[in-house]
CSV table of C-alpha atoms and ligand atoms in Angstrom, one decimal:
chain,number,residue,atom,x,y,z
T,1,UNK,CA,-29.7,18.8,11.1
T,2,UNK,CA,-28.0,16.3,8.8
T,3,UNK,CA,-30.4,14.1,6.9
T,4,UNK,CA,-30.1,10.4,7.6
T,5,UNK,CA,-28.6,8.5,4.6
T,6,UNK,CA,-30.7,5.6,3.5
T,7,UNK,CA,-28.4,2.5,3.2
T,8,UNK,CA,-30.2,-0.5,1.6
T,9,UNK,CA,-30.2,-3.7,3.7
T,10,UNK,CA,-29.0,-5.7,0.8
T,11,UNK,CA,-25.9,-3.5,0.4
T,12,UNK,CA,-23.8,-6.1,-1.5
T,13,UNK,CA,-26.6,-6.4,-4.1
T,14,UNK,CA,-27.0,-2.7,-4.3
T,15,UNK,CA,-23.2,-2.2,-4.9
T,16,UNK,CA,-23.4,-4.8,-7.6
T,17,UNK,CA,-26.3,-3.0,-9.3
T,18,UNK,CA,-24.5,0.3,-9.1
T,19,UNK,CA,-21.4,-1.2,-10.6
T,20,UNK,CA,-23.4,-2.4,-13.6
T,21,UNK,CA,-25.3,0.8,-14.0
T,22,UNK,CA,-22.2,3.0,-13.8
T,23,UNK,CA,-19.8,0.7,-15.6
T,24,UNK,CA,-17.8,0.9,-12.4
T,25,UNK,CA,-15.0,-1.2,-11.0
T,26,UNK,CA,-14.1,-1.6,-7.3
T,27,UNK,CA,-10.3,-2.0,-6.7
T,28,UNK,CA,-9.4,-2.9,-3.1
T,29,UNK,CA,-6.2,-3.2,-1.2
T,30,UNK,CA,-5.6,-6.2,1.0
T,31,UNK,CA,-5.7,-3.9,4.0
T,32,UNK,CA,-9.4,-3.1,3.5
T,33,UNK,CA,-11.8,-4.7,5.9
T,34,UNK,CA,-13.0,-8.2,4.7
T,35,UNK,CA,-16.5,-7.1,3.7
T,36,UNK,CA,-15.0,-4.6,1.3
T,37,UNK,CA,-12.6,-7.1,-0.1
T,38,UNK,CA,-15.6,-9.4,-0.8
T,39,UNK,CA,-17.4,-6.9,-3.1
T,40,UNK,CA,-14.2,-5.9,-4.9
T,41,UNK,CA,-13.6,-6.8,-8.6
T,42,UNK,CA,-9.9,-6.8,-8.0
T,43,UNK,CA,-7.9,-7.1,-4.8
T,44,UNK,CA,-4.1,-6.6,-4.8
T,45,UNK,CA,-1.1,-4.9,-3.4
T,46,UNK,CA,0.0,-1.4,-4.5
T,47,UNK,CA,1.7,-2.5,-7.7
T,48,UNK,CA,-1.1,-4.8,-8.8
T,49,UNK,CA,-3.7,-2.1,-8.1
T,50,UNK,CA,-1.7,0.4,-10.1
T,51,UNK,CA,-1.5,-2.1,-13.0
T,52,UNK,CA,-5.2,-2.9,-12.7
T,53,UNK,CA,-6.0,0.9,-12.8
T,54,UNK,CA,-3.7,1.2,-15.9
T,55,UNK,CA,-5.7,-1.5,-17.7
T,56,UNK,CA,-9.3,-0.9,-16.7
T,57,UNK,CA,-11.9,0.2,-19.3
T,58,UNK,CA,-14.5,1.1,-16.7
T,59,UNK,CA,-15.9,4.6,-16.6
T,60,UNK,CA,-15.7,4.8,-12.8
T,61,UNK,CA,-13.0,3.5,-10.5
T,62,UNK,CA,-14.0,3.2,-6.9
T,63,UNK,CA,-10.7,2.9,-5.1
T,64,UNK,CA,-11.0,1.1,-1.8
T,65,UNK,CA,-7.6,2.0,-0.5
T,66,UNK,CA,-6.0,5.2,0.6
T,67,UNK,CA,-5.6,8.6,-1.0
T,68,UNK,CA,-2.2,8.2,-2.7
T,69,UNK,CA,-3.5,5.0,-4.4
T,70,UNK,CA,-6.6,6.7,-5.7
T,71,UNK,CA,-4.4,9.6,-6.9
T,72,UNK,CA,-2.2,7.1,-8.8
T,73,UNK,CA,-5.4,5.6,-10.4
T,74,UNK,CA,-6.5,9.1,-11.5
T,75,UNK,CA,-3.0,9.9,-12.8
T,76,UNK,CA,-3.2,6.8,-15.0
T,77,UNK,CA,-6.9,7.5,-16.0
T,78,UNK,CA,-7.3,11.3,-16.2
T,79,UNK,CA,-10.5,11.1,-18.2
T,80,UNK,CA,-12.3,8.6,-15.9
T,81,UNK,CA,-14.1,9.2,-12.7
T,82,UNK,CA,-12.1,8.1,-9.6
T,83,UNK,CA,-13.8,8.0,-6.2
T,84,UNK,CA,-12.3,7.3,-2.8
T,85,UNK,CA,-15.0,6.2,-0.3
T,86,UNK,CA,-13.5,8.4,2.4
T,87,UNK,CA,-11.3,11.3,1.5
T,88,UNK,CA,-9.7,11.2,5.0
T,89,UNK,CA,-8.1,7.8,4.1
T,90,UNK,CA,-4.5,9.1,4.1
T,91,UNK,CA,-1.1,7.6,5.0
T,92,UNK,CA,1.6,8.5,7.5
T,93,UNK,CA,4.3,8.0,4.8
T,94,UNK,CA,2.6,10.4,2.4
T,95,UNK,CA,1.8,13.1,5.1
T,96,UNK,CA,5.3,12.8,6.5
T,97,UNK,CA,6.8,13.9,3.2
T,98,UNK,CA,5.4,17.4,2.2
T,99,UNK,CA,6.4,18.4,-1.3
T,100,UNK,CA,8.0,21.7,-0.4
T,101,UNK,CA,10.4,20.0,2.2
T,102,UNK,CA,11.0,17.2,-0.3
T,103,UNK,CA,11.9,19.6,-3.1
T,104,UNK,CA,14.4,21.4,-0.7
T,105,UNK,CA,15.9,18.0,0.4
T,106,UNK,CA,16.5,17.1,-3.3
T,107,UNK,CA,17.9,20.5,-4.1
T,108,UNK,CA,20.3,20.3,-1.1
T,109,UNK,CA,21.7,16.9,-2.3
T,110,UNK,CA,21.7,17.8,-6.0
T,111,UNK,CA,23.7,21.0,-5.2
T,112,UNK,CA,26.7,18.7,-4.3
T,113,UNK,CA,25.7,15.8,-6.5
T,114,UNK,CA,23.7,16.9,-9.6
T,115,UNK,CA,23.3,13.4,-11.0
T,116,UNK,CA,21.5,12.0,-7.9
T,117,UNK,CA,18.5,9.9,-8.8
T,118,UNK,CA,15.3,10.3,-6.8
T,119,UNK,CA,13.4,7.1,-6.1
T,120,UNK,CA,10.1,7.4,-4.3
T,121,UNK,CA,7.9,4.7,-2.7
T,122,UNK,CA,4.4,4.9,-4.2
T,123,UNK,CA,3.1,5.9,-0.7
T,124,UNK,CA,3.6,9.6,-1.4
T,125,UNK,CA,1.5,12.5,-2.8
T,126,UNK,CA,1.2,13.3,-6.5
T,127,UNK,CA,3.3,16.4,-5.9
T,128,UNK,CA,6.1,14.3,-4.5
T,129,UNK,CA,5.7,11.8,-7.4
T,130,UNK,CA,6.1,14.7,-9.8
T,131,UNK,CA,9.5,15.6,-8.2
T,132,UNK,CA,10.7,12.0,-8.5
T,133,UNK,CA,12.6,10.1,-11.2
T,134,UNK,CA,11.1,6.7,-10.4
T,135,UNK,CA,8.2,5.4,-8.4
T,136,UNK,CA,8.5,2.0,-6.7
T,137,UNK,CA,6.3,-0.3,-4.7
T,138,UNK,CA,7.4,-2.9,-2.2
T,139,UNK,CA,7.1,-5.5,-5.0
T,140,UNK,CA,9.5,-3.9,-7.5
T,141,UNK,CA,11.7,-1.6,-5.4
T,142,UNK,CA,14.7,-4.0,-5.4
T,143,UNK,CA,14.7,-4.4,-9.2
T,144,UNK,CA,14.2,-0.7,-9.9
T,145,UNK,CA,17.0,0.4,-7.5
T,146,UNK,CA,19.3,-2.3,-9.0
T,147,UNK,CA,18.5,-0.8,-12.5
T,148,UNK,CA,20.1,2.6,-11.5
T,149,UNK,CA,23.8,2.7,-12.5
T,150,UNK,CA,26.1,2.0,-9.6
T,151,UNK,CA,27.9,5.4,-9.8
T,152,UNK,CA,24.7,7.3,-9.2
T,153,UNK,CA,23.6,8.4,-5.7
T,154,UNK,CA,20.1,7.2,-4.9
T,155,UNK,CA,17.9,9.6,-2.8
T,156,UNK,CA,15.2,7.3,-1.4
T,157,UNK,CA,11.9,8.5,0.1
T,158,UNK,CA,9.8,8.5,2.1
T,159,UNK,CA,10.0,5.1,4.0
T,160,UNK,CA,13.3,4.8,5.9
T,161,UNK,CA,12.6,1.1,6.8
T,162,UNK,CA,12.0,0.0,3.2
T,163,UNK,CA,15.0,2.1,2.2
T,164,UNK,CA,17.3,0.4,4.8
T,165,UNK,CA,16.0,-3.0,4.0
T,166,UNK,CA,16.9,-2.4,0.3
T,167,UNK,CA,20.2,-1.0,1.2
T,168,UNK,CA,21.1,-4.1,3.1
T,169,UNK,CA,19.7,-6.5,0.5
T,170,UNK,CA,21.3,-4.9,-2.5
T,171,UNK,CA,24.5,-3.8,-0.7
T,172,UNK,CA,24.2,-0.2,-2.0
T,173,UNK,CA,24.3,2.9,0.1
T,174,UNK,CA,21.4,5.3,-0.3
T,175,UNK,CA,20.3,8.6,1.2
T,176,UNK,CA,17.1,8.2,3.1
T,177,UNK,CA,14.1,10.4,3.9
T,178,UNK,CA,13.1,9.7,7.5
T,179,UNK,CA,9.5,8.6,7.0
T,180,UNK,CA,7.7,5.6,8.4
T,181,UNK,CA,4.4,3.7,8.4
T,182,UNK,CA,2.5,4.1,11.7
T,183,UNK,CA,1.2,0.5,11.3
T,184,UNK,CA,4.4,-1.3,10.5
T,185,UNK,CA,6.5,0.4,13.1
T,186,UNK,CA,4.0,-0.7,15.8
T,187,UNK,CA,5.1,-4.3,16.1
T,188,UNK,CA,6.7,-5.3,19.4
T,189,UNK,CA,10.0,-7.3,19.2
T,190,UNK,CA,9.5,-8.4,22.8
T,191,UNK,CA,6.0,-9.7,22.2
T,192,UNK,CA,7.0,-11.3,18.9
T,193,UNK,CA,9.8,-13.3,20.5
T,194,UNK,CA,7.4,-14.5,23.2
T,195,UNK,CA,4.8,-15.4,20.6
T,196,UNK,CA,7.4,-17.4,18.6
T,197,UNK,CA,8.4,-19.2,21.8
T,198,UNK,CA,4.7,-20.3,22.2
T,199,UNK,CA,4.5,-21.3,18.5
T,200,UNK,CA,8.0,-22.6,17.7
T,201,UNK,CA,6.9,-24.1,14.4
T,202,UNK,CA,5.3,-20.9,13.1
T,203,UNK,CA,7.1,-19.1,10.3
T,204,UNK,CA,7.5,-15.3,10.8
T,205,UNK,CA,6.7,-13.4,7.6
T,206,UNK,CA,7.0,-9.6,7.4
T,207,UNK,CA,6.5,-6.6,5.2
T,208,UNK,CA,9.6,-4.5,4.4
T,209,UNK,CA,8.0,-1.4,6.0
T,210,UNK,CA,8.6,-3.1,9.4
T,211,UNK,CA,11.5,-1.9,11.6
T,212,UNK,CA,14.9,-3.7,11.3
T,213,UNK,CA,14.6,-5.9,14.5
T,214,UNK,CA,11.3,-7.3,13.3
T,215,UNK,CA,12.7,-7.9,9.8
T,216,UNK,CA,15.7,-9.7,11.4
T,217,UNK,CA,13.3,-12.2,12.9
T,218,UNK,CA,11.4,-12.9,9.6
T,219,UNK,CA,12.1,-16.0,7.6
T,220,UNK,CA,10.4,-14.3,4.6
T,221,UNK,CA,10.0,-10.6,3.7
T,222,UNK,CA,7.8,-9.3,0.9
T,223,UNK,CA,5.0,-7.1,-0.3
T,224,UNK,CA,1.5,-8.0,0.8
T,225,UNK,CA,0.9,-10.1,-2.4
T,226,UNK,CA,4.3,-11.8,-2.0
T,227,UNK,CA,3.4,-12.7,1.7
T,228,UNK,CA,0.1,-14.1,0.6
T,229,UNK,CA,1.6,-16.2,-2.2
T,230,UNK,CA,4.4,-17.4,0.1
T,231,UNK,CA,2.0,-18.4,2.9
T,232,UNK,CA,-0.4,-20.2,0.5
T,233,UNK,CA,2.3,-22.1,-1.4
T,234,UNK,CA,4.5,-23.0,1.7
T,235,UNK,CA,4.3,-26.6,3.0
T,236,UNK,CA,4.4,-25.1,6.6
T,237,UNK,CA,1.1,-24.9,8.5
T,238,UNK,CA,1.5,-21.9,10.9
T,239,UNK,CA,2.5,-18.3,10.2
T,240,UNK,CA,3.0,-15.2,12.3
T,241,UNK,CA,2.2,-12.3,10.0
T,242,UNK,CA,3.9,-8.9,10.5
T,243,UNK,CA,1.9,-6.5,8.4
T,244,UNK,CA,-1.6,-4.9,8.5
T,245,UNK,CA,-4.0,-7.5,9.7
T,246,UNK,CA,-6.5,-7.1,6.7
T,247,UNK,CA,-4.3,-9.5,4.7
T,248,UNK,CA,-5.2,-12.4,7.1
T,249,UNK,CA,-8.7,-12.5,5.4
T,250,UNK,CA,-7.3,-13.6,2.1
T,251,UNK,CA,-4.7,-15.8,3.7
T,252,UNK,CA,-7.4,-17.7,5.6
T,253,UNK,CA,-9.7,-17.8,2.5
T,254,UNK,CA,-6.9,-19.2,0.3
T,255,UNK,CA,-5.5,-21.6,2.8
T,256,UNK,CA,-8.3,-22.4,5.2
T,257,UNK,CA,-6.5,-25.3,6.8
T,258,UNK,CA,-3.5,-23.2,7.9
T,259,UNK,CA,-3.1,-21.0,11.0
T,260,UNK,CA,-2.3,-17.3,10.6
T,261,UNK,CA,-1.5,-15.2,13.7
T,262,UNK,CA,-1.2,-11.4,13.5
T,263,UNK,CA,2.1,-10.2,14.9
T,264,UNK,CA,1.4,-8.3,18.1
T,265,UNK,CA,1.7,-4.5,18.4
T,266,UNK,CA,3.5,-3.0,21.4
T,267,UNK,CA,0.4,-1.4,23.0
T,268,UNK,CA,-2.8,-3.2,23.8
T,269,UNK,CA,-4.5,-1.8,20.8
T,270,UNK,CA,-5.6,-2.8,17.3
T,271,UNK,CA,-2.7,-0.7,15.9
T,272,UNK,CA,-1.9,-3.4,13.3
T,273,UNK,CA,-5.0,-2.1,11.6
T,274,UNK,CA,-4.3,0.9,9.4
T,275,UNK,CA,-6.4,3.7,10.8
T,276,UNK,CA,-6.5,5.3,7.3
T,277,UNK,CA,-7.4,2.2,5.3
T,278,UNK,CA,-10.1,1.5,7.9
T,279,UNK,CA,-11.8,4.9,7.3
T,280,UNK,CA,-13.5,3.2,4.3
T,281,UNK,CA,-16.5,1.1,5.1
T,282,UNK,CA,-18.9,-0.9,3.0
T,283,UNK,CA,-21.5,1.9,3.4
T,284,UNK,CA,-19.1,4.5,2.1
T,285,UNK,CA,-18.2,2.2,-0.9
T,286,UNK,CA,-22.0,2.1,-1.6
T,287,UNK,CA,-22.4,5.9,-1.2
T,288,UNK,CA,-19.4,6.7,-3.4
T,289,UNK,CA,-20.8,4.6,-6.2
T,290,UNK,CA,-24.3,6.0,-5.8
T,291,UNK,CA,-23.2,9.7,-5.6
T,292,UNK,CA,-19.9,9.5,-7.5
T,293,UNK,CA,-18.2,11.4,-4.7
T,294,UNK,CA,-15.8,12.1,-3.1
T,295,UNK,CA,-13.9,12.4,-6.4
T,296,UNK,CA,-10.1,12.6,-6.9
T,297,UNK,CA,-9.2,15.5,-9.2
T,298,UNK,CA,-5.9,17.1,-9.9
T,299,UNK,CA,-4.6,19.8,-12.3
T,300,UNK,CA,-3.6,18.4,-15.7
T,301,UNK,CA,0.0,19.6,-15.5
T,302,UNK,CA,0.4,17.8,-12.1
T,303,UNK,CA,-1.1,14.6,-13.6
T,304,UNK,CA,1.3,14.9,-16.6
T,305,UNK,CA,4.4,15.4,-14.4
T,306,UNK,CA,3.5,12.7,-11.8
T,307,UNK,CA,2.8,10.2,-14.6
T,308,UNK,CA,6.4,10.1,-15.9
T,309,UNK,CA,7.9,8.3,-13.0
T,310,UNK,CA,4.9,6.0,-12.6
T,311,UNK,CA,5.1,5.0,-16.3
T,312,UNK,CA,8.9,4.3,-15.8
T,313,UNK,CA,7.9,2.0,-12.9
T,314,UNK,CA,5.2,0.2,-14.9
T,315,UNK,CA,7.7,-0.3,-17.8
T,316,UNK,CA,10.2,-1.9,-15.4
T,317,UNK,CA,7.6,-4.1,-13.6
Q,1,LIG,P1,2.1,-3.1,-0.7
Q,1,LIG,O1,0.7,-2.9,-1.2
Q,1,LIG,O2,3.1,-2.8,-1.7
Q,1,LIG,O3,2.4,-4.4,0.0
Q,1,LIG,O4,2.3,-2.0,0.5
Q,1,LIG,C1,1.7,-2.0,1.7
Q,1,LIG,C2,1.2,-0.8,2.2
Q,1,LIG,O5,1.5,-0.3,3.3
Q,1,LIG,C3,0.3,0.0,1.4
Q,1,LIG,O6,-0.1,1.2,2.0
Q,2,LIG,FE1,0.2,4.2,4.9
Q,2,LIG,FE2,1.0,2.3,6.6
Q,2,LIG,FE3,-1.5,2.7,6.2
Q,2,LIG,FE4,-0.1,1.6,4.3
Q,2,LIG,S1,-0.5,0.7,6.2
Q,2,LIG,S2,-1.6,3.2,4.1
Q,2,LIG,S3,1.9,2.7,4.6
Q,2,LIG,S4,-0.1,4.2,7.1
């Protein structure tokens, strides 16, 4: 029989206490449920969270996000303890790009084009990072792809939607790994068009992980932080938001008098909530700080190899 785990009733206070006792910091992605965002020391998009992880002096990092994000924090902080509240918090982009197949894909292209540059979206495993020349996030991908000399072929992985968006925006052909995000490919064009007809004044804003027809309807495209800043600063009052619905919590908090509508998924489901991000709960955040587990650990040589393209990204951001 599994022993019941005692969770204090004043869980937010207990988390605060543990943070002080352990000199711990809670970093949370915007896609975490609102009660986790509310206990976080820092909330951000993938780039901001990597930057925060690179700067922290805390002994313990509780990463309220998904596995590849916690891995990135560990790569940047090999001597600190990094915990992920639920180890099952994965990502369809990361799992759709296994390192052995990725290595074979690079080798196939480099056999005919040895100078090809490998650019990987941060949503990938540490092993894939270690095989890459540059890591990018949705905030800096455009600038980093632009920094690669025009005569070089770019092999872009794993998100085909972000890759195609960049290709179109920059006007540069790239070779794409065929990965996608299960959340961002769920939005329904048909339902979005109908929603826009019912809210003609609403501005459609979208994350570049969305499919092309959804992006074609968006008046603004950007990373989660860019979408948040745009919506808060805009003089417009109503927005249809095509990304994971967790971001609506900060949008509503920072612009309480505006209306934010989550873009509709095709099925009658909550598929615009990332099933991996939502594995984390406030209880699991508490337990991870109390027990300092589940921990993220990796061999030192993998950390060293994966760090090179992450450092290149941070230097260019
Ligand atoms: P950003 O944090 O770069 O906006 O990416 C969104 C995402 O899907 C993270 O998994
Ligand atoms: Fe991965 Fe998509 Fe979830 Fe982000 S929202 S963690 S890209 S599955």
